[in-house]
Structures are given as C-alpha cells and as structure tokens.
PDB file of C-alpha atoms in Angstrom:
ATOM      1  CA  UNK T   1     -13.869 -66.740   4.187  1.00 49.00           C
ATOM      2  CA  UNK T   2     -15.015 -63.531   2.510  1.00 49.00           C
ATOM      3  CA  UNK T   3     -18.664 -62.713   2.132  1.00 47.00           C
ATOM      4  CA  UNK T   4     -19.900 -61.982  -1.370  1.00 52.00           C
ATOM      5  CA  UNK T   5     -20.501 -58.295  -1.864  1.00 54.00           C
ATOM      6  CA  UNK T   6     -23.899 -57.207  -2.957  1.00 53.00           C
ATOM      7  CA  UNK T   7     -23.635 -55.322  -6.196  1.00 52.00           C
ATOM      8  CA  UNK T   8     -25.394 -51.967  -6.043  1.00 55.00           C
ATOM      9  CA  UNK T   9     -28.382 -51.860  -8.344  1.00 62.00           C
ATOM     10  CA  UNK T  10     -27.718 -49.781 -11.434  1.00 72.00           C
ATOM     11  CA  UNK T  11     -29.677 -46.574 -11.766  1.00 85.00           C
ATOM     12  CA  UNK T  12     -32.571 -46.749 -14.187  1.00 92.00           C
ATOM     13  CA  UNK T  13     -32.658 -43.933 -16.741  1.00 96.00           C
ATOM     14  CA  UNK T  14     -35.643 -41.705 -17.445  1.00 97.00           C
ATOM     15  CA  UNK T  15     -35.994 -38.801 -19.866  1.00 98.00           C
ATOM     16  CA  UNK T  16     -37.654 -35.514 -18.955  1.00 98.00           C
ATOM     17  CA  UNK T  17     -38.751 -32.325 -20.634  1.00 98.00           C
ATOM     18  CA  UNK T  18     -38.278 -28.925 -19.015  1.00 98.00           C
ATOM     19  CA  UNK T  19     -41.095 -26.908 -20.622  1.00 98.00           C
ATOM     20  CA  UNK T  20     -40.399 -23.162 -20.742  1.00 96.00           C
ATOM     21  CA  UNK T  21     -41.672 -19.992 -22.412  1.00 94.00           C
ATOM     22  CA  UNK T  22     -40.814 -16.332 -22.577  1.00 85.00           C
ATOM     23  CA  UNK T  23     -43.499 -14.114 -21.070  1.00 72.00           C
ATOM     24  CA  UNK T  24     -44.394 -10.666 -22.401  1.00 70.00           C
ATOM     25  CA  UNK T  25     -41.827  -8.963 -20.155  1.00 69.00           C
ATOM     26  CA  UNK T  26     -39.156 -11.306 -21.594  1.00 68.00           C
ATOM     27  CA  UNK T  27     -38.849 -13.330 -18.388  1.00 85.00           C
ATOM     28  CA  UNK T  28     -38.436 -17.061 -18.788  1.00 91.00           C
ATOM     29  CA  UNK T  29     -41.188 -19.137 -17.181  1.00 94.00           C
ATOM     30  CA  UNK T  30     -41.027 -22.857 -16.445  1.00 96.00           C
ATOM     31  CA  UNK T  31     -43.963 -25.269 -16.405  1.00 97.00           C
ATOM     32  CA  UNK T  32     -44.191 -27.825 -13.610  1.00 98.00           C
ATOM     33  CA  UNK T  33     -46.722 -30.641 -13.160  1.00 97.00           C
ATOM     34  CA  UNK T  34     -47.730 -32.503 -10.032  1.00 96.00           C
ATOM     35  CA  UNK T  35     -46.816 -36.152  -9.603  1.00 91.00           C
ATOM     36  CA  UNK T  36     -49.791 -38.502  -9.516  1.00 86.00           C
ATOM     37  CA  UNK T  37     -48.661 -40.297  -6.358  1.00 79.00           C
ATOM     38  CA  UNK T  38     -47.536 -37.569  -3.961  1.00 83.00           C
ATOM     39  CA  UNK T  39     -48.750 -34.366  -5.637  1.00 89.00           C
ATOM     40  CA  UNK T  40     -45.301 -32.778  -5.455  1.00 92.00           C
ATOM     41  CA  UNK T  41     -44.058 -30.472  -8.218  1.00 97.00           C
ATOM     42  CA  UNK T  42     -41.995 -32.246 -10.903  1.00 96.00           C
ATOM     43  CA  UNK T  43     -41.264 -31.990 -14.622  1.00 97.00           C
ATOM     44  CA  UNK T  44     -42.774 -34.381 -17.200  1.00 97.00           C
ATOM     45  CA  UNK T  45     -40.644 -37.518 -17.391  1.00 96.00           C
ATOM     46  CA  UNK T  46     -40.832 -41.185 -18.265  1.00 95.00           C
ATOM     47  CA  UNK T  47     -39.096 -44.402 -19.201  1.00 95.00           C
ATOM     48  CA  UNK T  48     -37.277 -44.828 -22.545  1.00 96.00           C
ATOM     49  CA  UNK T  49     -39.581 -45.707 -25.447  1.00 94.00           C
ATOM     50  CA  UNK T  50     -38.645 -48.181 -28.175  1.00 94.00           C
ATOM     51  CA  UNK T  51     -37.581 -46.588 -31.448  1.00 95.00           C
ATOM     52  CA  UNK T  52     -37.619 -43.073 -29.931  1.00 96.00           C
ATOM     53  CA  UNK T  53     -34.621 -40.888 -29.178  1.00 97.00           C
ATOM     54  CA  UNK T  54     -34.208 -39.607 -25.609  1.00 98.00           C
ATOM     55  CA  UNK T  55     -35.274 -36.072 -26.605  1.00 98.00           C
ATOM     56  CA  UNK T  56     -38.331 -37.365 -28.533  1.00 98.00           C
ATOM     57  CA  UNK T  57     -39.307 -39.437 -25.482  1.00 98.00           C
ATOM     58  CA  UNK T  58     -39.064 -36.289 -23.329  1.00 98.00           C
ATOM     59  CA  UNK T  59     -41.306 -34.382 -25.778  1.00 98.00           C
ATOM     60  CA  UNK T  60     -43.875 -37.245 -25.698  1.00 97.00           C
ATOM     61  CA  UNK T  61     -43.951 -37.134 -21.895  1.00 97.00           C
ATOM     62  CA  UNK T  62     -44.567 -33.360 -21.954  1.00 97.00           C
ATOM     63  CA  UNK T  63     -47.535 -33.894 -24.291  1.00 97.00           C
ATOM     64  CA  UNK T  64     -48.968 -36.787 -22.232  1.00 96.00           C
ATOM     65  CA  UNK T  65     -48.523 -35.165 -18.804  1.00 97.00           C
ATOM     66  CA  UNK T  66     -48.977 -31.445 -19.521  1.00 97.00           C
ATOM     67  CA  UNK T  67     -50.459 -31.186 -23.025  1.00 97.00           C
ATOM     68  CA  UNK T  68     -47.611 -28.997 -24.254  1.00 97.00           C
ATOM     69  CA  UNK T  69     -46.138 -29.018 -27.742  1.00 97.00           C
ATOM     70  CA  UNK T  70     -42.999 -27.230 -28.856  1.00 97.00           C
ATOM     71  CA  UNK T  71     -39.387 -27.468 -29.959  1.00 97.00           C
ATOM     72  CA  UNK T  72     -37.320 -29.895 -27.888  1.00 97.00           C
ATOM     73  CA  UNK T  73     -33.559 -29.559 -27.614  1.00 95.00           C
ATOM     74  CA  UNK T  74     -31.567 -32.564 -28.829  1.00 96.00           C
ATOM     75  CA  UNK T  75     -28.966 -32.235 -26.074  1.00 95.00           C
ATOM     76  CA  UNK T  76     -29.558 -32.840 -22.374  1.00 96.00           C
ATOM     77  CA  UNK T  77     -29.095 -29.727 -20.219  1.00 96.00           C
ATOM     78  CA  UNK T  78     -28.358 -31.796 -17.119  1.00 96.00           C
ATOM     79  CA  UNK T  79     -29.506 -34.709 -15.016  1.00 97.00           C
ATOM     80  CA  UNK T  80     -30.669 -35.405 -11.483  1.00 96.00           C
ATOM     81  CA  UNK T  81     -31.373 -38.472  -9.381  1.00 94.00           C
ATOM     82  CA  UNK T  82     -34.376 -39.499  -7.337  1.00 91.00           C
ATOM     83  CA  UNK T  83     -35.957 -42.601  -5.854  1.00 88.00           C
ATOM     84  CA  UNK T  84     -39.100 -43.857  -7.591  1.00 86.00           C
ATOM     85  CA  UNK T  85     -41.670 -46.098  -5.995  1.00 82.00           C
ATOM     86  CA  UNK T  86     -42.903 -48.642  -8.533  1.00 81.00           C
ATOM     87  CA  UNK T  87     -46.458 -50.020  -8.602  1.00 83.00           C
ATOM     88  CA  UNK T  88     -45.060 -53.180  -6.992  1.00 88.00           C
ATOM     89  CA  UNK T  89     -43.957 -51.096  -4.004  1.00 85.00           C
ATOM     90  CA  UNK T  90     -40.268 -51.516  -4.848  1.00 87.00           C
ATOM     91  CA  UNK T  91     -38.105 -48.388  -4.820  1.00 88.00           C
ATOM     92  CA  UNK T  92     -35.580 -47.870  -7.617  1.00 90.00           C
ATOM     93  CA  UNK T  93     -32.869 -45.262  -8.043  1.00 92.00           C
ATOM     94  CA  UNK T  94     -33.417 -43.251 -11.229  1.00 93.00           C
ATOM     95  CA  UNK T  95     -31.220 -40.878 -13.174  1.00 96.00           C
ATOM     96  CA  UNK T  96     -33.307 -38.356 -15.099  1.00 97.00           C
ATOM     97  CA  UNK T  97     -31.790 -36.698 -18.166  1.00 97.00           C
ATOM     98  CA  UNK T  98     -33.429 -33.331 -18.838  1.00 98.00           C
ATOM     99  CA  UNK T  99     -34.135 -31.809 -22.276  1.00 97.00           C
ATOM    100  CA  UNK T 100     -35.344 -28.225 -22.781  1.00 97.00           C
ATOM    101  CA  UNK T 101     -38.739 -27.821 -24.490  1.00 97.00           C
ATOM    102  CA  UNK T 102     -39.666 -24.367 -25.822  1.00 96.00           C
ATOM    103  CA  UNK T 103     -43.463 -24.447 -25.598  1.00 97.00           C
ATOM    104  CA  UNK T 104     -45.419 -23.243 -28.619  1.00 96.00           C
ATOM    105  CA  UNK T 105     -48.896 -24.174 -27.357  1.00 95.00           C
ATOM    106  CA  UNK T 106     -50.894 -26.251 -24.925  1.00 95.00           C
ATOM    107  CA  UNK T 107     -53.578 -28.621 -26.221  1.00 94.00           C
ATOM    108  CA  UNK T 108     -57.151 -28.308 -24.949  1.00 93.00           C
ATOM    109  CA  UNK T 109     -57.100 -32.011 -24.069  1.00 93.00           C
ATOM    110  CA  UNK T 110     -54.312 -34.497 -23.305  1.00 94.00           C
ATOM    111  CA  UNK T 111     -53.998 -38.022 -21.865  1.00 94.00           C
ATOM    112  CA  UNK T 112     -53.271 -37.107 -18.216  1.00 94.00           C
ATOM    113  CA  UNK T 113     -55.397 -33.970 -17.953  1.00 93.00           C
ATOM    114  CA  UNK T 114     -57.369 -34.199 -14.731  1.00 90.00           C
ATOM    115  CA  UNK T 115     -54.730 -36.464 -13.150  1.00 93.00           C
ATOM    116  CA  UNK T 116     -52.166 -33.697 -12.602  1.00 94.00           C
ATOM    117  CA  UNK T 117     -52.068 -30.004 -11.881  1.00 94.00           C
ATOM    118  CA  UNK T 118     -50.104 -27.902 -14.381  1.00 96.00           C
ATOM    119  CA  UNK T 119     -48.703 -24.469 -13.554  1.00 96.00           C
ATOM    120  CA  UNK T 120     -46.264 -21.879 -14.909  1.00 95.00           C
ATOM    121  CA  UNK T 121     -43.618 -20.524 -12.495  1.00 95.00           C
ATOM    122  CA  UNK T 122     -40.757 -18.054 -12.658  1.00 93.00           C
ATOM    123  CA  UNK T 123     -37.436 -19.889 -12.805  1.00 93.00           C
ATOM    124  CA  UNK T 124     -36.719 -18.920  -9.181  1.00 94.00           C
ATOM    125  CA  UNK T 125     -40.089 -20.131  -7.854  1.00 96.00           C
ATOM    126  CA  UNK T 126     -39.949 -23.334  -9.923  1.00 97.00           C
ATOM    127  CA  UNK T 127     -36.463 -24.113  -8.584  1.00 97.00           C
ATOM    128  CA  UNK T 128     -37.773 -23.701  -5.006  1.00 96.00           C
ATOM    129  CA  UNK T 129     -40.933 -25.741  -5.690  1.00 97.00           C
ATOM    130  CA  UNK T 130     -39.147 -28.948  -6.756  1.00 96.00           C
ATOM    131  CA  UNK T 131     -37.782 -31.309  -4.114  1.00 93.00           C
ATOM    132  CA  UNK T 132     -34.608 -32.404  -5.937  1.00 94.00           C
ATOM    133  CA  UNK T 133     -31.862 -29.807  -5.469  1.00 94.00           C
ATOM    134  CA  UNK T 134     -30.072 -30.839  -8.691  1.00 96.00           C
ATOM    135  CA  UNK T 135     -33.299 -30.254 -10.670  1.00 97.00           C
ATOM    136  CA  UNK T 136     -33.604 -26.859  -8.991  1.00 96.00           C
ATOM    137  CA  UNK T 137     -30.100 -26.030 -10.246  1.00 97.00           C
ATOM    138  CA  UNK T 138     -31.003 -27.099 -13.807  1.00 97.00           C
ATOM    139  CA  UNK T 139     -34.070 -24.828 -13.681  1.00 97.00           C
ATOM    140  CA  UNK T 140     -32.094 -21.895 -12.228  1.00 94.00           C
ATOM    141  CA  UNK T 141     -29.395 -22.333 -14.883  1.00 92.00           C
ATOM    142  CA  UNK T 142     -31.787 -22.478 -17.838  1.00 88.00           C
ATOM    143  CA  UNK T 143     -30.379 -19.732 -20.049  1.00 70.00           C
ATOM    144  CA  UNK T 144     -32.551 -16.606 -20.064  1.00 65.00           C
ATOM    145  CA  UNK T 145     -32.441 -16.412 -23.842  1.00 54.00           C
ATOM    146  CA  UNK T 146     -33.357 -20.072 -24.386  1.00 46.00           C
TER     147      UNK T 146
END
C-alpha cells in the first residue's frame, strides 16, 4: 500500500516596491524599511489588493510603510522568496515580486510612521543589509540610470 503524498503548499504571492533615487553625485540610492516583527531591513511589500494591479499594490505599500510617492515601473524587476510568520503563528512560503519605484517625495506623515525605521542606502550597502540573497541581487542589479 502506498502512502498518500503530502502536496507542498503553494507559495503565496506578495508585491513589493524597491524605492530608489539619484543623489546629487548621480549615485543611485535605495530606501529600506525595518520589518515590524523582527526589525530587519526589508523593502515595502504586501498582499495583493482587490481591483489593484501588482505594480499599483507595490506603490500603495511604499506609501503606507515608508511614506514615499513616485513613479512605479509596470514590470517586475525580479522576485525572491522568504518565509513569513502570520499572526496565527503559522509560517508560509512567499514569493515577492519586486517593482521599481522612482521616489519623487516623502510625505510628512504616513500610516506606518513610527512603526518602522526608514533609511536611504547605497545599492551596495542596501544589498548587504537585507537578509534574502536574491533581494540583494535585485538591489545590486538595479540599473544605475533607472
């Protein structure tokens, strides 16, 4: 008799913004935020929203988590995986699709201000600050002219 195989749980999809700007010396800088749970450096991301495109969802997350507004790219520049702990305590595998967001300005106030730290990094330092190696690669490979 064969035992039934457990089907691997499908990865849940999230959408993220990679906020960036060009500094005065023409170097590209990347904005990271801290996660609320562990305080590690991440990019703004969240679950799909009804009636919103993936890139619009990513832009909404950047506004909610970091207060940044700008032009979001319509095409994903890559994806990475991580394990998310839900409020229930369950851990789910997530695939995060990343969209570039050229920051025009940061609001004085935003929904999660005070819950997260927000900081600009060089691409190299941002890539080293994040835990997920695939996200580090996406940051490192962000085109200089973007």
